[in-house]
Short mmCIF file of C-alpha atoms in Angstrom, two decimals:
data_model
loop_
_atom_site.label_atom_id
_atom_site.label_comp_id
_atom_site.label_asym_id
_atom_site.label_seq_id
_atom_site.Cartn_x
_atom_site.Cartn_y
_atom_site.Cartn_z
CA UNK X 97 -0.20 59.85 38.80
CA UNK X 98 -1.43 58.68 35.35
CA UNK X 99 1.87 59.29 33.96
CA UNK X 100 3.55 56.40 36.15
CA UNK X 101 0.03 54.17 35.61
CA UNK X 102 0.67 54.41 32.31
CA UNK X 103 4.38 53.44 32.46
CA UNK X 104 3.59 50.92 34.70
CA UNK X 105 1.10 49.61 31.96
CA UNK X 106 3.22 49.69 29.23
CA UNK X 107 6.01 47.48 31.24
CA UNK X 108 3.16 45.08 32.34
CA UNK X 109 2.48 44.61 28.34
CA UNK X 110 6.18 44.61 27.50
CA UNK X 111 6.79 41.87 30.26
CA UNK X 112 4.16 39.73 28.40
CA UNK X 113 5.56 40.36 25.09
CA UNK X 114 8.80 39.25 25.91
CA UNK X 115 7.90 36.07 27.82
CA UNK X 116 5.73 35.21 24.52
CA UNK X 117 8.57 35.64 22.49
CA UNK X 118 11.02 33.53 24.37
CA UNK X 119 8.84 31.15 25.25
CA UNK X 120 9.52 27.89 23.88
CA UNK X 121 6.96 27.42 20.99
CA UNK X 122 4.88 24.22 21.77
CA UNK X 123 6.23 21.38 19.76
CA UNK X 124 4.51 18.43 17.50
CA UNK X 125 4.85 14.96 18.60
CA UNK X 126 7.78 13.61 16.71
CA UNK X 127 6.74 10.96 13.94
CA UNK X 128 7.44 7.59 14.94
CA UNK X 129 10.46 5.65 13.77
CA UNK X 130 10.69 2.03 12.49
CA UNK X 131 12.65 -0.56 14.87
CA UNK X 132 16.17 -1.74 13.25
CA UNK X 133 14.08 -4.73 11.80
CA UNK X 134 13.01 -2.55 8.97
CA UNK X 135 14.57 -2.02 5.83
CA UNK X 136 14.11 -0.71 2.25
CA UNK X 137 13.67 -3.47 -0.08
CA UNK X 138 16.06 -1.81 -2.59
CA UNK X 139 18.67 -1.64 -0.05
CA UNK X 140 18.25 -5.36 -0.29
CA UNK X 141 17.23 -6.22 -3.84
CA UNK X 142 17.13 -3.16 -6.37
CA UNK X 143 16.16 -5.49 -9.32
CA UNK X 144 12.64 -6.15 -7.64
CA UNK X 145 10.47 -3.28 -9.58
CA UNK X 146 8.14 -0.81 -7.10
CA UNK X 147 5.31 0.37 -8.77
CA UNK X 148 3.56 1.66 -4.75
CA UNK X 149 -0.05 2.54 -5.75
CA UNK X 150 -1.14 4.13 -2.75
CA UNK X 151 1.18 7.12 -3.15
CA UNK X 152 -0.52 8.05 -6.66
CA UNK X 153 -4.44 8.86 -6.90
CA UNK X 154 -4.91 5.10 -9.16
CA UNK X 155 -5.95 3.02 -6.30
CA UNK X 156 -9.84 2.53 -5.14
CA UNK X 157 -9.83 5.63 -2.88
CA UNK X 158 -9.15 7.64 -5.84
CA UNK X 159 -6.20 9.93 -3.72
CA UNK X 160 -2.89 9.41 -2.40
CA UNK X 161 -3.17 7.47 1.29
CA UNK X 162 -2.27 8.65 4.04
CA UNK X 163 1.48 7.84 5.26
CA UNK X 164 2.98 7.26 1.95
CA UNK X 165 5.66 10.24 1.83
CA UNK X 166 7.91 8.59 -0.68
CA UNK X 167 7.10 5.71 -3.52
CA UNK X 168 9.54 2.92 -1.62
CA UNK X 169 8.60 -0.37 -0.55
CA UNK X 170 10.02 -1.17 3.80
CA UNK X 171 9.51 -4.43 4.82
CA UNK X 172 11.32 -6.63 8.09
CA UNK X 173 14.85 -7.68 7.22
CA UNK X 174 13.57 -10.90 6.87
CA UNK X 175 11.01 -10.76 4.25
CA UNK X 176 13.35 -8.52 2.33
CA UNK X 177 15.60 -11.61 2.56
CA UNK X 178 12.69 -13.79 1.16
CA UNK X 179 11.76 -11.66 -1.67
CA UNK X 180 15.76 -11.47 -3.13
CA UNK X 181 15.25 -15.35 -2.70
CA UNK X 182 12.43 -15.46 -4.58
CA UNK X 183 13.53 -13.14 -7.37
CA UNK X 184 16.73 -15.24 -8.28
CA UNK X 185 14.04 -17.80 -8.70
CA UNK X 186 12.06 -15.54 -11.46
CA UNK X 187 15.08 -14.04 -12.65
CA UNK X 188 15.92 -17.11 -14.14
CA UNK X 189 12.87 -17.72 -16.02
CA UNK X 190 13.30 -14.70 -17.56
CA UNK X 191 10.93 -12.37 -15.43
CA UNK X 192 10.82 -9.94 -12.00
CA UNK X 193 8.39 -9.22 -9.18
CA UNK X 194 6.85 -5.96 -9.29
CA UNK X 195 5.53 -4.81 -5.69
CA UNK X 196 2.80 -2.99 -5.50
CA UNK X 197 2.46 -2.08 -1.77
CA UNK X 198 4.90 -3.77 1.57
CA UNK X 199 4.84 -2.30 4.92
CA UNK X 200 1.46 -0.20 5.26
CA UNK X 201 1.38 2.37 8.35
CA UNK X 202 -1.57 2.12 10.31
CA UNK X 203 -2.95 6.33 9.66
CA UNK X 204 -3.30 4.61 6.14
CA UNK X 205 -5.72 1.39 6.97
CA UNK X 206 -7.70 4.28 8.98
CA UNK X 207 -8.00 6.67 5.89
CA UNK X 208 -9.75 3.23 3.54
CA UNK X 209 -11.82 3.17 6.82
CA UNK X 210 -12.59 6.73 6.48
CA UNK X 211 -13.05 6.19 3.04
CA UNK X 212 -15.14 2.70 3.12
CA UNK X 213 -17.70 5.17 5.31
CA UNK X 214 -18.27 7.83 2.86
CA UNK X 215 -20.98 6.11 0.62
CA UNK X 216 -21.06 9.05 -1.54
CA UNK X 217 -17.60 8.66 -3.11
CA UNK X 218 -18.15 6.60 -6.00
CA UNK X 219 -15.30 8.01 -8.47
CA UNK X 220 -13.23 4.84 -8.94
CA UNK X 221 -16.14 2.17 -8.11
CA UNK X 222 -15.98 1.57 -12.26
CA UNK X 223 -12.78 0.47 -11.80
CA UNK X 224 -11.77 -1.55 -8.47
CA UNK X 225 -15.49 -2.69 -7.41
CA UNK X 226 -18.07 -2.49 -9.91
CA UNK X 227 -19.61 -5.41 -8.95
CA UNK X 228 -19.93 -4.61 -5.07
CA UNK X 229 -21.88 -2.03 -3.37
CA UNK X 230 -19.55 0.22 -1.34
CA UNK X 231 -21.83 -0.42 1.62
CA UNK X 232 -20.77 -4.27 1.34
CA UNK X 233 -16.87 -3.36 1.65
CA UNK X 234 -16.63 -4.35 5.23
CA UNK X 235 -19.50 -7.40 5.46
CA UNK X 236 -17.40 -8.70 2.36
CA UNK X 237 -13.59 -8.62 4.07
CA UNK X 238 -12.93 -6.27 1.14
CA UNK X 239 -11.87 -3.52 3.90
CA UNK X 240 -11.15 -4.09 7.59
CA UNK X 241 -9.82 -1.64 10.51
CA UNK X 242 -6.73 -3.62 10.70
CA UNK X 243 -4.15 -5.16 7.96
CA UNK X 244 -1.29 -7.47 8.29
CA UNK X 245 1.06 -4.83 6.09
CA UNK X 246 0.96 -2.89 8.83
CA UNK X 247 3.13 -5.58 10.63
CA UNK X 248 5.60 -5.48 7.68
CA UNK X 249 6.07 -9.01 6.59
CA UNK X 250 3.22 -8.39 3.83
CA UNK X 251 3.57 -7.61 0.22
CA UNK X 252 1.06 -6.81 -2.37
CA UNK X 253 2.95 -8.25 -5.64
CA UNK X 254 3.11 -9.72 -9.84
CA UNK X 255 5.81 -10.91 -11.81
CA UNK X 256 6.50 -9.02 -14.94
CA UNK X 257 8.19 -10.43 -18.58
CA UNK X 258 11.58 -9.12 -18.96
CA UNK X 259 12.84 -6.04 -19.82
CA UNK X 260 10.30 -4.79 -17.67
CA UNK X 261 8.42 -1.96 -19.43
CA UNK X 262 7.32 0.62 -18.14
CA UNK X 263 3.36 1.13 -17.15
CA UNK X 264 1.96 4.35 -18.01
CA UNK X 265 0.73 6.72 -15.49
CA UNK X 266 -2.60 6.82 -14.52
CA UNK X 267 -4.23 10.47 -15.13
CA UNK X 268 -6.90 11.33 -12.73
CA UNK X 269 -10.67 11.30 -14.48
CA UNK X 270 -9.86 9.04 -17.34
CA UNK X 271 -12.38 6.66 -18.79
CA UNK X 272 -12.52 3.56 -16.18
CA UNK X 273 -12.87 -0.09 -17.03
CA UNK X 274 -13.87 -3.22 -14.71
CA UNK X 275 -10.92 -4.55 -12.99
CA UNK X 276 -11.63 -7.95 -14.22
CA UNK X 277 -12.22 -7.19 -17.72
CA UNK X 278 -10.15 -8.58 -20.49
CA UNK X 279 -6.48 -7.85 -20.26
CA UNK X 280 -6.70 -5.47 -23.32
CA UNK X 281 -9.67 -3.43 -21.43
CA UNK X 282 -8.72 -3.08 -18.46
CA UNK X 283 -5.80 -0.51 -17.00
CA UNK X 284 -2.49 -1.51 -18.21
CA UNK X 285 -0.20 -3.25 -16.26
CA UNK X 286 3.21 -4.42 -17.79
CA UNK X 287 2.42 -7.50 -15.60
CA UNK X 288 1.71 -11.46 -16.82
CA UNK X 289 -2.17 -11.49 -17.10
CA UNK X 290 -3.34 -12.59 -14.05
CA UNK X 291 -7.21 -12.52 -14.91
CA UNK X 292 -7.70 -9.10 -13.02
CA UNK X 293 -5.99 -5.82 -11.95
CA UNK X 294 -4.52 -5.16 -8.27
CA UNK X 295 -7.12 -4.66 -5.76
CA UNK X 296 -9.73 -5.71 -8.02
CA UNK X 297 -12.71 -6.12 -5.60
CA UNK X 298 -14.05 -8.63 -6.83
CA UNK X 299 -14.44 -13.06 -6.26
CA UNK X 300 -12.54 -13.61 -9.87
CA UNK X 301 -9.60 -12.20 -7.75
CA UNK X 302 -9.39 -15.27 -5.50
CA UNK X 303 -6.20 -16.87 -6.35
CA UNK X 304 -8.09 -20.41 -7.47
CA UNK X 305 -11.34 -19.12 -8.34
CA UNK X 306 -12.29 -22.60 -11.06
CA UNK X 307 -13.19 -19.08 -13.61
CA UNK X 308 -9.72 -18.25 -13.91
CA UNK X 309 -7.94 -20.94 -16.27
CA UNK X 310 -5.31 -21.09 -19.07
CA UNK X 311 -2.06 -18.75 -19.17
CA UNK X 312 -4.08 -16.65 -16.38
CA UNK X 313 -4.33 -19.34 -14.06
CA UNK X 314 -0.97 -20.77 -15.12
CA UNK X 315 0.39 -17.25 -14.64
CA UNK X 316 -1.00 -17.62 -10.73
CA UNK X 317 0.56 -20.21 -10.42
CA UNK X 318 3.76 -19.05 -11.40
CA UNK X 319 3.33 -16.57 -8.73
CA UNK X 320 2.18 -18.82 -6.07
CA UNK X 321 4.87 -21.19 -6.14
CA UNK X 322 7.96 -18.73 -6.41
CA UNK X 323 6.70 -16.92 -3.62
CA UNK X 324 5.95 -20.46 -1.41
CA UNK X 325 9.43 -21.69 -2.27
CA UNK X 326 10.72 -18.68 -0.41
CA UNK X 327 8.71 -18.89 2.47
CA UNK X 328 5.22 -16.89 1.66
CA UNK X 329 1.87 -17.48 2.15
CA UNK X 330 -0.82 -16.94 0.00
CA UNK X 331 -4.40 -15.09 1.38
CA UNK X 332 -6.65 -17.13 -0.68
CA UNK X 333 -9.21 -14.13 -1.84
CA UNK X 334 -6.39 -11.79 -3.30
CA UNK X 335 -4.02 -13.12 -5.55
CA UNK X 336 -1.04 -10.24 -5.06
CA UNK X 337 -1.35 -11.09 -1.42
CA UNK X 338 1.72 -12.90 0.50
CA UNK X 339 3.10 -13.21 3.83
CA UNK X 340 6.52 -14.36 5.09
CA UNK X 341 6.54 -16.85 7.55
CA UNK X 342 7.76 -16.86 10.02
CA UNK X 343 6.23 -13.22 10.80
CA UNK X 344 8.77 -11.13 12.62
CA UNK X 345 6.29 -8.86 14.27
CA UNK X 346 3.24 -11.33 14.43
CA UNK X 347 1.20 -8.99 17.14
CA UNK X 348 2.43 -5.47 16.29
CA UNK X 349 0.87 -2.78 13.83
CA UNK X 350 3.11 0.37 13.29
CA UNK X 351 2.25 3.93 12.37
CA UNK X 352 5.66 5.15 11.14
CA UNK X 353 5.00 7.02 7.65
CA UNK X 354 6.83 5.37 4.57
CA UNK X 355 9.70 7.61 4.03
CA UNK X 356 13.45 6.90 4.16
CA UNK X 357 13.51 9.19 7.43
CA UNK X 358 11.37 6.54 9.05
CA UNK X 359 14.50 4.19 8.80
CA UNK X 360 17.18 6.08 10.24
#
């Protein structure tokens, strides 16, 4: 009698091995995809230099973002279209845009939310907002639960002096300097001086701010009416800041990551 319970134990515990072995494992939710209206801006213009920050620790967070699997800038079809328009534009005065961030996926806004909460993470403050109080971020428009990148008709952008040189890397725990220090001071950027650095939290970064003047504010305005010609709008308190008009996903905010997979 024990002899068969005990078979009939050990075939009760074989039964469940096998079923856990062929069961079908449970599967991940599949990333999202972007809709046909995306595209990689080099697929369109390869001249227009990507320099993403968000993919590299030198941006106010202080660590890669969330979402950014590959250093390429997506954007709709038609602001792609916009941007080679503009570039012929700067091409022939001798100079190139430089993007520093395009379509944004939504898991990325959350993780500067994430990030605008934690008041104890000061490391790049010396560099992006030393003027600002981290707990001001979100009273001051500086960070918001939503962006317009993450409808993909935004661009965060400069215009650089040909040959376009390269800009060093940034190395993690290096010496910061204000954002809106003197060109020489501040982080370099192989950009025209625009008065401050990208994402420079800070008033002096409002495109017309009456502080800003000579070549800086002449460089602005270089900037400014390139990208109108072509159809882009300006947000007044940033500068590198432009929107095509007509948007072609006015409502929408995606989550797709930023990777070529994303487009296919």
């Amino acid at each position: 009698m024990r002899r068969t319970k005990t078979r009939g134990l050990a075939a009760a515990v074989m039964s469940l091995l096998t079923c856990l072995l062929v069961a079908p494992a449970a599967s991940a939710d599949p990333e999202p995809k972007a809709p046909p209206e995306f595209v990689a801006l080099r697929d369109v213009d390869p001249t227009i230099v990507q320099e993403i920050r968000y993919i590299t620790p030198h941006n106010f967070t202080g660590a890669p973002v969330d979402g950014y699997r590959q250093p390429m800038c997506i954007v709709t079809r038609d602001a792609a279209r916009a941007l080679h328009k503009a570039q012929l534009s700067f091409l022939r005065q001798g100079l190139t845009l430089k993007v520093y961030d395009c379509y944004r996926p939504q898991r990325a806004v959350d993780n500067f939310v994430r990030w605008a909460e934690d008041l104890s993470d000061l490391r790049m403050k010396a560099e992006f907002y030393p003027r600002v109080e981290k707990d001001r971020l979100f009273a001051d428009g500086y960070i918001a639960a939503k962006s317009g990148h993450s409808r993909g008709s935004t661009v965060d952008l400069t215009v650089v002096p040909l040959p376009a040189l390269p800009t060093r890397p940034y190395r993690p725990g290096e010496p910061l300097k204000p954002c809106y220090g003197p060109k020489a001071d501040r982080f370099p950027d192989n950009s025209l001086d625009m008065g401050t650095g990208f994402d420079c939290f800070d008033t002096l970064a409002h495109t017309l701010d009456p502080r800003i003047q000579g070549q800086q504010r002449a460089n602005r305005m270089i900037l400014l009416h390139g990208m109108e010609a072509a159809g882009f709008k300006n947000l007044p308190e940033e500068w590198w800041h432009y929107t095509y008009q007509p948007e072609t996903f006015p409502d929408t905010y995606f989550n797709f990551p930023i990777s070529r997979r994303s487009l296919t």
